[in-house]
Coordinates of C-alpha atoms and ligand atoms in Angstrom, one line a residue:
M5 CA -1.1 224.4 -3.5
I6 CA 1.3 224.6 -0.7
N7 CA 4.4 226.3 -2.0
D8 CA 6.8 225.2 0.7
L9 CA 7.5 221.6 -0.2
W10 CA 11.3 221.9 -0.5
Y11 CA 11.7 218.4 -1.9
K12 CA 9.7 219.3 -5.0
N13 CA 12.5 221.3 -6.5
A14 CA 15.6 220.0 -4.8
A15 CA 18.9 218.5 -6.1
I16 CA 19.8 215.6 -3.8
Y17 CA 23.3 214.2 -3.6
C18 CA 24.1 210.8 -2.1
L19 CA 27.4 210.1 -0.4
S20 CA 29.0 207.8 2.1
V21 CA 31.0 209.6 4.8
A22 CA 33.5 206.7 4.9
T23 CA 34.6 207.2 1.3
Y24 CA 34.2 210.9 0.7
M25 CA 37.0 212.8 2.5
D26 CA 39.4 211.8 5.2
A27 CA 40.6 214.7 7.4
N28 CA 42.5 213.0 10.2
G29 CA 44.6 210.8 8.0
D30 CA 43.6 207.4 9.2
G31 CA 42.4 206.3 5.8
V32 CA 38.7 206.4 6.6
G33 CA 36.5 209.3 5.5
D34 CA 35.0 211.4 8.3
F35 CA 32.7 214.2 9.2
Q36 CA 35.6 216.7 9.5
G37 CA 36.6 215.8 6.0
L38 CA 33.0 216.1 4.6
M39 CA 32.7 219.5 6.2
R40 CA 35.7 220.7 4.2
R41 CA 33.8 219.7 1.1
L42 CA 30.5 221.5 1.8
D43 CA 31.4 224.5 -0.3
Y44 CA 32.2 222.2 -3.2
L45 CA 28.7 220.6 -2.8
Q46 CA 27.0 224.0 -2.5
G47 CA 28.9 225.2 -5.5
L48 CA 27.6 222.2 -7.5
G49 CA 24.1 223.4 -6.7
I50 CA 23.2 220.6 -4.3
T51 CA 20.3 221.5 -2.0
A52 CA 20.1 218.2 0.0
L53 CA 22.5 215.5 1.0
W54 CA 21.6 211.9 1.6
L55 CA 24.1 210.3 3.9
M56 CA 24.5 206.5 3.8
P57 CA 24.6 204.8 7.3
F58 CA 27.4 206.2 9.5
Q59 CA 26.2 204.8 12.9
P60 CA 28.4 202.3 14.8
S61 CA 28.5 199.1 12.8
P62 CA 30.6 196.0 12.1
C63 CA 30.2 197.2 8.5
K64 CA 29.6 193.8 6.9
D65 CA 27.1 195.4 4.6
D66 CA 28.6 198.9 4.3
G67 CA 26.9 200.1 7.4
Y68 CA 23.5 198.7 6.6
D69 CA 24.1 196.5 9.7
V70 CA 23.6 199.0 12.5
A71 CA 24.8 198.2 16.0
D72 CA 23.7 201.5 17.7
Y73 CA 21.1 203.8 16.3
Y74 CA 22.0 206.7 18.5
G75 CA 25.7 207.2 17.7
V76 CA 28.3 208.0 15.2
D77 CA 30.8 205.3 14.4
P78 CA 34.1 206.6 16.0
R79 CA 35.9 206.1 12.7
Y80 CA 33.8 208.9 11.2
G81 CA 33.8 211.3 14.2
T82 CA 31.5 212.1 17.1
L83 CA 28.0 213.3 17.6
G84 CA 29.5 216.7 18.1
D85 CA 31.0 216.5 14.6
F86 CA 27.7 215.5 13.3
V87 CA 25.9 218.5 14.7
E88 CA 28.7 220.8 13.4
F89 CA 28.1 219.2 10.0
T90 CA 24.3 219.7 10.0
R91 CA 24.9 223.3 11.1
G92 CA 27.4 223.7 8.3
C93 CA 24.8 222.4 5.8
E94 CA 22.1 224.7 7.1
Q95 CA 24.4 227.7 6.8
R96 CA 24.8 226.8 3.1
G97 CA 21.1 226.2 2.4
M98 CA 21.5 222.4 2.2
R99 CA 19.3 220.0 4.0
V100 CA 20.4 216.6 5.3
L101 CA 18.6 213.3 4.9
I102 CA 20.1 210.2 6.6
D103 CA 19.6 206.5 6.0
L104 CA 17.2 204.9 8.4
V105 CA 17.8 201.2 8.5
V106 CA 15.2 199.7 10.8
N107 CA 14.1 196.6 8.9
H108 CA 16.9 194.8 10.7
T109 CA 19.8 195.4 13.0
S110 CA 23.3 194.0 13.1
N111 CA 23.6 190.7 14.9
E112 CA 26.1 192.5 17.1
H113 CA 23.4 195.0 18.2
P114 CA 23.0 194.7 22.0
W115 CA 19.2 194.1 21.5
F116 CA 19.9 191.0 19.4
K117 CA 22.6 189.7 21.8
E118 CA 20.3 190.1 24.7
A119 CA 17.4 188.5 22.8
C120 CA 19.6 185.5 22.1
R121 CA 21.0 185.2 25.6
D122 CA 17.7 185.5 27.6
P123 CA 14.4 184.2 26.2
K124 CA 12.6 186.2 28.9
S125 CA 14.2 189.5 27.9
K126 CA 12.0 192.1 26.5
Y127 CA 14.2 192.1 23.4
R128 CA 13.3 188.5 22.5
D129 CA 10.1 189.7 20.9
W130 CA 11.9 192.5 19.0
Y131 CA 13.1 189.8 16.6
V132 CA 11.4 187.1 14.6
W133 CA 11.9 183.5 15.8
S134 CA 11.0 179.9 15.0
A135 CA 11.8 176.7 16.9
K136 CA 12.1 174.8 13.7
K137 CA 13.5 175.8 10.3
P138 CA 10.4 177.0 8.4
K139 CA 9.6 175.2 5.2
N140 CA 10.0 178.3 3.0
A141 CA 13.3 179.3 4.6
D142 CA 15.3 179.2 1.4
S143 CA 12.9 181.3 -0.6
G144 CA 12.6 185.1 -0.8
V145 CA 16.4 185.8 -0.4
V146 CA 17.4 189.3 -1.6
F147 CA 20.9 188.4 -2.7
P148 CA 20.6 185.2 -4.7
G149 CA 23.9 183.5 -5.3
V150 CA 25.4 185.0 -2.0
Q151 CA 22.6 184.6 0.6
K152 CA 21.4 181.1 1.1
S153 CA 18.4 181.4 3.3
T154 CA 16.1 183.8 5.2
W155 CA 16.2 181.8 8.4
S156 CA 19.4 180.9 10.3
Y157 CA 20.0 179.1 13.6
D158 CA 21.5 180.9 16.6
K159 CA 23.2 178.5 19.0
T160 CA 22.8 180.8 22.0
A161 CA 19.1 181.4 21.4
K162 CA 18.6 177.8 20.4
A163 CA 16.2 179.0 17.7
Y164 CA 16.0 180.1 14.1
Y165 CA 15.7 183.9 13.4
F166 CA 14.4 185.5 10.3
H167 CA 16.6 187.7 8.1
R168 CA 15.3 189.1 4.9
F169 CA 18.9 190.1 3.9
Y170 CA 22.2 188.6 5.0
D171 CA 22.4 186.3 8.1
F172 CA 24.2 189.0 10.1
Q173 CA 21.1 191.3 9.7
P174 CA 18.3 189.8 11.9
D175 CA 15.0 191.4 11.0
L176 CA 13.3 193.5 13.7
N177 CA 9.8 192.4 14.6
T178 CA 8.3 195.7 13.4
A179 CA 4.8 194.6 14.4
N180 CA 5.8 194.9 18.0
P181 CA 4.5 198.3 19.4
D182 CA 7.7 198.7 21.4
V183 CA 9.8 198.4 18.2
Q184 CA 7.6 200.9 16.5
A185 CA 8.0 203.3 19.4
E186 CA 11.7 202.8 19.2
I187 CA 11.7 203.7 15.5
L188 CA 10.0 206.9 16.3
K189 CA 12.5 207.6 19.0
I190 CA 15.3 207.1 16.6
M191 CA 13.7 209.5 14.1
G192 CA 13.1 212.1 16.8
F193 CA 16.7 211.9 18.0
W194 CA 18.2 212.7 14.6
L195 CA 15.6 215.3 13.8
Q196 CA 16.7 217.1 17.0
L197 CA 20.3 217.0 15.7
G198 CA 19.4 218.8 12.5
V199 CA 18.3 216.4 9.8
S200 CA 15.3 217.1 7.5
G201 CA 14.3 213.5 7.1
F202 CA 15.3 210.0 6.2
R203 CA 16.1 207.8 3.3
M204 CA 14.2 204.8 4.7
D205 CA 15.8 201.4 3.8
A206 CA 13.8 198.4 2.6
V207 CA 10.4 199.9 3.3
P208 CA 8.2 197.1 1.9
F209 CA 10.0 194.7 4.3
V210 CA 9.7 197.1 7.3
I211 CA 6.0 197.2 6.9
S212 CA 5.4 193.6 6.0
N213 CA 4.2 191.0 8.4
K214 CA 6.9 188.6 9.3
G215 CA 7.0 185.1 10.8
A216 CA 7.4 181.4 10.2
E217 CA 3.8 181.0 9.4
V218 CA 3.7 183.9 6.9
T219 CA 3.4 182.5 3.4
K220 CA 2.3 185.7 1.6
P221 CA 3.7 188.8 3.3
A222 CA 1.2 191.7 3.4
E223 CA 2.1 195.3 4.0
Q224 CA 0.8 197.2 7.1
Y225 CA 0.4 200.6 5.5
D226 CA -0.9 202.3 8.6
M227 CA 2.7 202.2 9.9
L228 CA 3.7 204.6 7.2
R229 CA 1.0 207.1 8.3
A230 CA 2.2 206.8 11.9
F231 CA 5.8 207.6 10.8
S232 CA 4.7 210.5 8.7
E233 CA 2.5 212.0 11.3
F234 CA 5.3 211.8 13.9
L235 CA 7.7 213.5 11.6
T236 CA 5.5 216.4 10.8
W237 CA 4.6 216.9 14.4
R238 CA 8.2 217.1 15.3
K239 CA 9.4 219.1 12.3
G240 CA 7.1 220.4 9.6
E241 CA 9.7 220.1 6.8
A242 CA 10.7 216.5 7.6
I243 CA 10.2 213.8 5.0
I244 CA 10.7 210.2 4.2
L245 CA 12.4 209.2 0.9
A246 CA 11.6 205.6 0.7
E247 CA 13.5 202.7 -0.9
A248 CA 10.5 200.8 -2.1
N249 CA 10.9 198.9 -5.3
V250 CA 7.2 198.1 -5.8
L251 CA 4.9 197.7 -8.8
P252 CA 3.2 200.9 -9.9
D253 CA -0.3 199.6 -8.8
K254 CA 1.0 199.9 -5.2
D255 CA 2.4 203.4 -5.5
L256 CA -0.7 205.1 -4.1
K257 CA -0.8 202.7 -1.2
Y258 CA 2.7 203.8 -0.3
F259 CA 2.1 207.6 -0.9
G260 CA -1.4 207.4 0.6
D261 CA -4.4 208.6 -1.4
S262 CA -4.0 212.1 0.0
G263 CA -0.3 212.0 0.6
E264 CA -0.7 211.0 4.2
R265 CA 2.0 208.3 4.1
L266 CA 5.3 208.8 2.3
Q267 CA 6.5 212.1 0.8
M268 CA 9.0 210.6 -1.6
M269 CA 9.9 207.3 -3.2
F270 CA 12.6 206.3 -5.6
N271 CA 11.2 205.6 -9.0
F272 CA 12.7 202.1 -9.7
E273 CA 10.1 201.5 -12.4
V274 CA 11.3 204.4 -14.4
N275 CA 15.0 203.8 -13.6
Q276 CA 15.0 200.3 -15.2
H277 CA 13.1 201.5 -18.3
L278 CA 15.4 204.5 -18.6
F279 CA 18.4 202.2 -18.9
F280 CA 16.5 200.2 -21.5
A281 CA 15.8 203.4 -23.4
V282 CA 19.4 204.5 -23.4
A283 CA 20.6 201.0 -24.3
S284 CA 18.1 200.4 -27.2
G285 CA 17.2 203.9 -28.4
D286 CA 13.6 203.0 -28.0
S287 CA 11.6 205.4 -25.7
R288 CA 8.3 203.5 -25.7
P289 CA 8.7 201.3 -22.6
L290 CA 10.1 204.4 -20.7
V291 CA 7.0 206.4 -21.7
K292 CA 4.8 203.6 -20.4
A293 CA 6.8 203.5 -17.1
I294 CA 6.5 207.3 -16.7
N295 CA 2.7 207.1 -17.4
D296 CA 2.3 204.1 -15.1
T297 CA 3.9 206.1 -12.3
K298 CA 2.0 209.3 -13.0
P299 CA -0.8 209.0 -10.4
R300 CA 0.4 210.5 -7.1
P301 CA -1.0 212.9 -4.6
A302 CA -0.1 216.6 -5.1
T303 CA 2.3 216.6 -2.2
A304 CA 4.1 213.4 -3.1
Q305 CA 7.3 213.3 -5.2
W306 CA 9.4 210.8 -7.1
G307 CA 13.1 210.6 -6.6
Q308 CA 14.7 210.0 -10.0
F309 CA 18.1 208.6 -10.3
L310 CA 20.5 206.8 -12.6
R311 CA 22.9 204.7 -10.5
N312 CA 23.0 204.2 -6.7
H313 CA 25.2 202.3 -4.4
D314 CA 23.5 199.0 -5.2
E315 CA 23.3 197.0 -8.4
L316 CA 21.2 198.4 -11.2
D317 CA 18.2 196.1 -10.7
L318 CA 16.7 195.1 -14.1
G319 CA 14.2 192.6 -12.6
R320 CA 11.1 194.4 -14.0
L321 CA 12.2 194.4 -17.6
S322 CA 11.1 191.6 -19.9
K323 CA 13.8 188.9 -20.5
K324 CA 14.5 190.4 -23.9
Q325 CA 14.7 193.9 -22.7
R326 CA 17.0 192.8 -19.9
E327 CA 19.3 191.0 -22.3
T328 CA 19.5 194.2 -24.4
V329 CA 20.6 196.2 -21.4
F330 CA 23.1 193.5 -20.3
A331 CA 24.5 193.3 -23.8
A332 CA 25.0 197.1 -24.0
F333 CA 26.1 197.9 -20.5
G334 CA 27.3 194.8 -18.7
P335 CA 28.1 192.0 -21.1
D336 CA 30.5 190.0 -18.9
P337 CA 29.1 187.8 -16.2
D338 CA 31.4 189.5 -13.8
M339 CA 29.6 192.8 -14.4
Q340 CA 26.3 191.3 -13.5
L341 CA 25.0 190.6 -10.0
Y342 CA 22.2 188.6 -8.2
Q343 CA 20.8 187.3 -11.5
R344 CA 19.0 190.6 -12.1
G345 CA 21.3 193.5 -12.4
I346 CA 24.5 195.3 -13.3
R347 CA 27.0 196.3 -10.6
R348 CA 29.0 198.9 -12.6
R349 CA 29.1 202.7 -12.3
L350 CA 27.4 204.8 -14.9
A351 CA 30.5 206.1 -16.8
P352 CA 32.0 202.7 -17.7
M353 CA 28.6 201.4 -18.6
L354 CA 28.4 204.2 -21.2
K355 CA 32.0 203.6 -22.2
G356 CA 32.9 207.1 -21.0
D357 CA 31.1 208.6 -24.0
R358 CA 30.5 212.2 -22.9
R359 CA 27.6 212.6 -25.3
R360 CA 25.7 209.7 -23.8
L361 CA 26.6 210.7 -20.2
E362 CA 25.1 214.1 -20.8
L363 CA 22.1 212.5 -22.5
A364 CA 21.5 210.1 -19.6
Y365 CA 21.8 212.9 -17.0
S366 CA 19.8 215.4 -18.9
L367 CA 17.0 212.8 -19.4
M368 CA 17.0 211.8 -15.7
I369 CA 17.1 215.3 -14.4
T370 CA 14.1 216.3 -16.6
L371 CA 11.9 213.4 -15.5
P372 CA 8.9 214.1 -13.3
G373 CA 10.4 214.3 -9.8
T374 CA 13.5 215.3 -8.0
P375 CA 17.0 214.2 -9.1
V376 CA 19.2 212.2 -6.8
I377 CA 22.9 212.2 -7.9
R378 CA 25.4 209.7 -6.7
Y379 CA 28.8 211.0 -5.5
G380 CA 31.5 210.7 -8.1
D381 CA 29.1 210.6 -11.0
E382 CA 29.6 214.3 -11.5
I383 CA 33.1 213.6 -12.6
A384 CA 32.4 210.3 -14.3
M385 CA 34.1 208.0 -11.8
G386 CA 34.7 204.4 -12.8
D387 CA 34.5 201.1 -10.9
D388 CA 36.8 198.4 -9.7
L389 CA 35.4 195.0 -10.7
R390 CA 38.0 193.2 -8.7
L391 CA 36.0 194.2 -5.5
P392 CA 33.3 191.9 -4.4
E393 CA 29.5 192.4 -5.1
R394 CA 28.4 196.0 -5.0
N395 CA 31.7 197.3 -3.5
C396 CA 33.1 197.7 -7.0
A397 CA 31.1 201.0 -7.3
R398 CA 31.9 202.3 -3.8
T399 CA 35.5 203.3 -4.2
V400 CA 36.8 206.6 -2.7
M401 CA 36.0 210.0 -4.1
Q402 CA 38.7 211.2 -6.5
W403 CA 39.5 214.8 -5.5
S404 CA 42.9 215.3 -7.2
A405 CA 45.9 213.8 -8.8
E406 CA 47.7 213.7 -5.4
P407 CA 48.4 210.2 -3.9
N408 CA 45.3 208.3 -3.1
A409 CA 43.3 210.8 -5.1
G410 CA 43.6 213.4 -2.4
F411 CA 41.1 211.5 -0.4
T412 CA 43.5 210.6 2.4
K413 CA 47.1 211.1 3.6
S414 CA 47.2 207.6 4.8
D415 CA 48.6 204.9 2.5
K416 CA 45.8 202.5 3.6
P417 CA 42.5 204.0 2.3
V418 CA 39.4 202.3 3.6
M419 CA 38.5 201.2 0.0
P420 CA 40.9 200.9 -2.9
V421 CA 41.5 204.0 -5.0
I422 CA 40.9 203.5 -8.7
S423 CA 44.5 204.1 -9.9
D424 CA 44.8 202.6 -13.3
G425 CA 43.1 202.7 -16.6
P426 CA 41.1 205.5 -18.1
Y427 CA 39.1 206.1 -14.8
G428 CA 42.2 206.3 -12.6
F429 CA 42.4 209.3 -10.3
Q430 CA 45.3 210.7 -12.3
H431 CA 42.8 211.5 -15.1
V432 CA 39.5 211.6 -13.4
N433 CA 39.4 214.0 -10.5
V434 CA 37.7 217.1 -9.2
A435 CA 40.7 219.4 -9.2
A436 CA 41.4 218.9 -12.9
Q437 CA 37.7 219.2 -13.9
R438 CA 37.3 222.4 -11.9
R439 CA 39.9 224.1 -14.1
D440 CA 38.4 222.9 -17.3
P441 CA 35.3 224.9 -18.4
N442 CA 34.3 222.1 -20.7
S443 CA 34.5 219.3 -18.0
L444 CA 31.6 217.1 -17.0
L445 CA 31.8 218.7 -13.6
N446 CA 31.2 222.1 -14.9
W447 CA 28.5 220.8 -17.3
M448 CA 26.8 219.2 -14.3
E449 CA 26.9 222.4 -12.3
R450 CA 25.3 224.3 -15.2
I451 CA 22.6 221.6 -15.7
I452 CA 21.7 221.5 -12.0
R453 CA 21.4 225.3 -11.9
M454 CA 19.1 225.2 -14.9
R455 CA 17.0 222.4 -13.5
K456 CA 16.4 224.4 -10.4
E457 CA 15.3 227.3 -12.6
V458 CA 12.7 225.1 -14.2
P459 CA 10.4 224.3 -11.3
E460 CA 7.8 223.2 -13.8
I461 CA 9.5 219.8 -13.9
G462 CA 9.4 219.3 -10.1
W463 CA 5.9 220.8 -9.6
G464 CA 4.1 220.7 -12.8
D465 CA 2.0 218.3 -15.0
F466 CA 3.6 216.6 -17.9
S467 CA 2.5 215.3 -21.3
F468 CA 4.3 213.7 -24.2
L469 CA 4.4 215.3 -27.6
P470 CA 4.6 213.0 -30.7
S471 CA 8.0 213.4 -32.2
G472 CA 7.4 211.0 -35.1
T473 CA 10.0 208.5 -33.9
P474 CA 10.4 206.4 -30.8
Q475 CA 14.0 207.4 -30.7
V476 CA 13.2 211.0 -29.7
L477 CA 11.4 211.6 -26.5
A478 CA 9.5 215.0 -26.2
M479 CA 8.0 215.9 -22.8
R480 CA 6.1 219.1 -22.0
Y481 CA 5.7 220.4 -18.5
A482 CA 3.2 223.0 -17.4
W483 CA 2.9 224.8 -14.1
R484 CA 1.4 228.2 -13.2
N485 CA 0.9 229.3 -16.8
N486 CA 4.5 228.5 -17.8
S487 CA 5.6 225.6 -19.9
V488 CA 8.8 223.9 -20.9
L489 CA 9.7 221.3 -23.4
C490 CA 12.5 218.7 -22.9
V491 CA 13.5 216.7 -25.9
H492 CA 16.0 213.9 -26.0
N493 CA 17.5 211.9 -29.0
L494 CA 18.2 208.5 -27.6
S495 CA 19.9 207.2 -30.7
S496 CA 23.4 207.3 -32.1
E497 CA 22.1 208.8 -35.3
P498 CA 21.3 212.4 -36.0
Q499 CA 17.6 213.1 -36.2
E500 CA 15.3 215.6 -37.8
I501 CA 11.9 216.0 -36.2
Y502 CA 8.8 218.2 -36.6
L503 CA 7.0 219.0 -33.5
S504 CA 3.5 220.5 -33.1
M505 CA 2.5 222.1 -29.9
A506 CA -0.5 220.3 -28.4
D507 CA -1.9 223.4 -26.8
E508 CA -3.6 225.8 -29.2
D509 CA -2.4 228.9 -27.3
E510 CA 1.2 227.7 -27.9
A511 CA 0.8 227.1 -31.6
N512 CA 2.7 230.2 -32.6
C513 CA 5.2 230.2 -29.7
T514 CA 8.9 230.4 -30.0
L515 CA 10.9 227.6 -28.4
V516 CA 13.6 229.4 -26.5
N517 CA 16.5 227.1 -26.0
L518 CA 17.6 227.3 -22.3
L519 CA 21.0 225.8 -22.9
S520 CA 22.2 227.6 -26.1
E521 CA 21.2 230.4 -28.5
D522 CA 19.6 227.9 -30.9
H523 CA 15.9 228.9 -30.6
T524 CA 13.2 227.7 -32.9
H525 CA 10.1 229.4 -34.5
P526 CA 7.2 227.5 -36.0
E527 CA 7.4 227.0 -39.8
K528 CA 4.4 227.9 -42.0
N529 CA 2.7 224.6 -41.3
G530 CA 2.9 225.5 -37.6
K531 CA 5.5 222.8 -36.8
H532 CA 8.9 223.3 -35.3
R533 CA 11.7 221.7 -37.2
I534 CA 14.4 220.5 -34.8
L535 CA 17.7 218.9 -35.7
F536 CA 19.5 216.7 -33.3
E537 CA 23.1 215.5 -33.3
P538 CA 23.6 211.8 -32.0
Y539 CA 22.4 211.7 -28.4
G540 CA 21.4 215.3 -28.6
Y541 CA 19.1 217.0 -26.1
R542 CA 17.3 220.4 -25.9
W543 CA 15.5 222.2 -23.1
F544 CA 13.1 224.9 -24.4
R545 CA 10.9 227.4 -22.7
I546 CA 7.6 227.7 -24.7
C547 CA 7.3 231.4 -25.1
G548 CA 4.4 233.5 -26.4
L549 CA 4.6 237.0 -27.8
D550 CA 4.4 238.7 -24.4
Y551 CA 7.6 237.1 -23.3
L552 CA 9.4 237.8 -26.5
L553 CA 8.4 241.5 -26.5
K554 CA 9.6 241.8 -22.9
R555 CA 12.8 240.1 -23.8
S556 CA 13.6 242.3 -26.8
A557 CA 12.8 245.4 -24.7
S558 CA 15.2 244.4 -22.0
Ligands
LIG29 C1 19.0 198.3 0.7 C2 20.4 199.0 0.6 O1 20.4 200.0 -0.4 C3 21.4 198.0 0.4 O2 22.7 198.5 0.2 C4 21.4 197.1 1.7 O3 22.3 196.0 1.5 C5 20.0 196.5 2.0 N1 19.0 197.5 1.8 C6 19.9 196.0 3.4 O4 19.9 197.0 4.3

């Protein structure tokens, strides 16, 4: 097995330059500001950053409407600043992934403007057109309730254009070889400037066939292989982390049977069922989701996460399961979005309950894959439901109790600062949590450090051990003759469980607690008796005699 797949045991942190740190005092976060925070991120144990779009953009969809793929929006800095930033990350052992948004451009992109203006221009065929409004124009919208159609009329072009997302995001005709060549050129450009890969936006739509005549979109998987080959030719370590919210029976199509397509995908299937497990205390649907997403090539990896910058999409759950999650974490209609999800941040969903926050993070971080952490979650930031749609969970990073949370010296921050209630920056901020050894921030640092010291999770094979109750989830990971056990009590009640090791060689092993001194030895019947507090969790190394002898000698 190749040992050098850095993404197998990484800790990824997602942030938006615009809302992270403003150095020049204009109210908008920038690369200079972000650079001042690299030591903070390194200290937290982060090994890779995922930057949300920072290219020039009208910013009608938080930068996911790109107007120039080869630049930095002047509000955030210059290409020179970007290279200083990637260099700063490299010096600190952190890799950089950037968003690659090539399903669509902004309608202000010069390609689209030219395509509209001149039907003979080469750019006309870079987009998807129809003389008449297609019959199915109003189906397949991604943002129901906000987006009306997937086809809109452009007066200059005198034709309808296709847009899977908002009408200001015309879809690129990704079947056009020139568009495909341009996508590679964009990737090559940023690789040259120091990135180690891309979080690729909307992958199923990028590779789908598009057009007025298409009734059942089909994926063109070969495109993924072409992207992947190009990346590795240019830079061996480069990867694609795909946003592809697909059913588990398609996972291998996206990864490729021998890993020749995508290196990483976010595990949306597990994400939704994880929230159901935390809401209901029942681990069974989560176990199924983890098993359903088990098959993957040896080089492929899941990105596991709790919340991201979008709504928590619960579309895969049954109606009843979804209602359970809504009732627990987003009961008001205003907390819900697009008829399928919850738009809040993690901490308010869990009512700021530290025990549950730790449980949710410990569980996510020990799932098969690589954890992806959203900025602000390390200090339990809240949301501002007065902001529209997904913006409520995109407020500025809360650094200190200084005005505007220490994010900017300007009195006009790019996004409002959460300044009242229990999540206000006066109470929830990095500076205060740094000084408090028991803060969530310091817990997060310790748990990330421990996760990196348990490569069995990122690299190994897993199995479930029967815990005797669906409220307690016990997972064993094995890799290179080492094994660990991660056990989580999802319920609000204390639990007493008896665990037998599945593997005969491990029958007499001690379970060495990795997070405290509370180790366990098998009882006479060979079982380990483990007591859990409400929402308790344990990480154990399964240790035979050899290890214990060595330990007592040292
Ligand atoms: C997925 C992104 O995560 C989301 O924020 C964006 O609105 C759409 N893709 C369109 O780019």
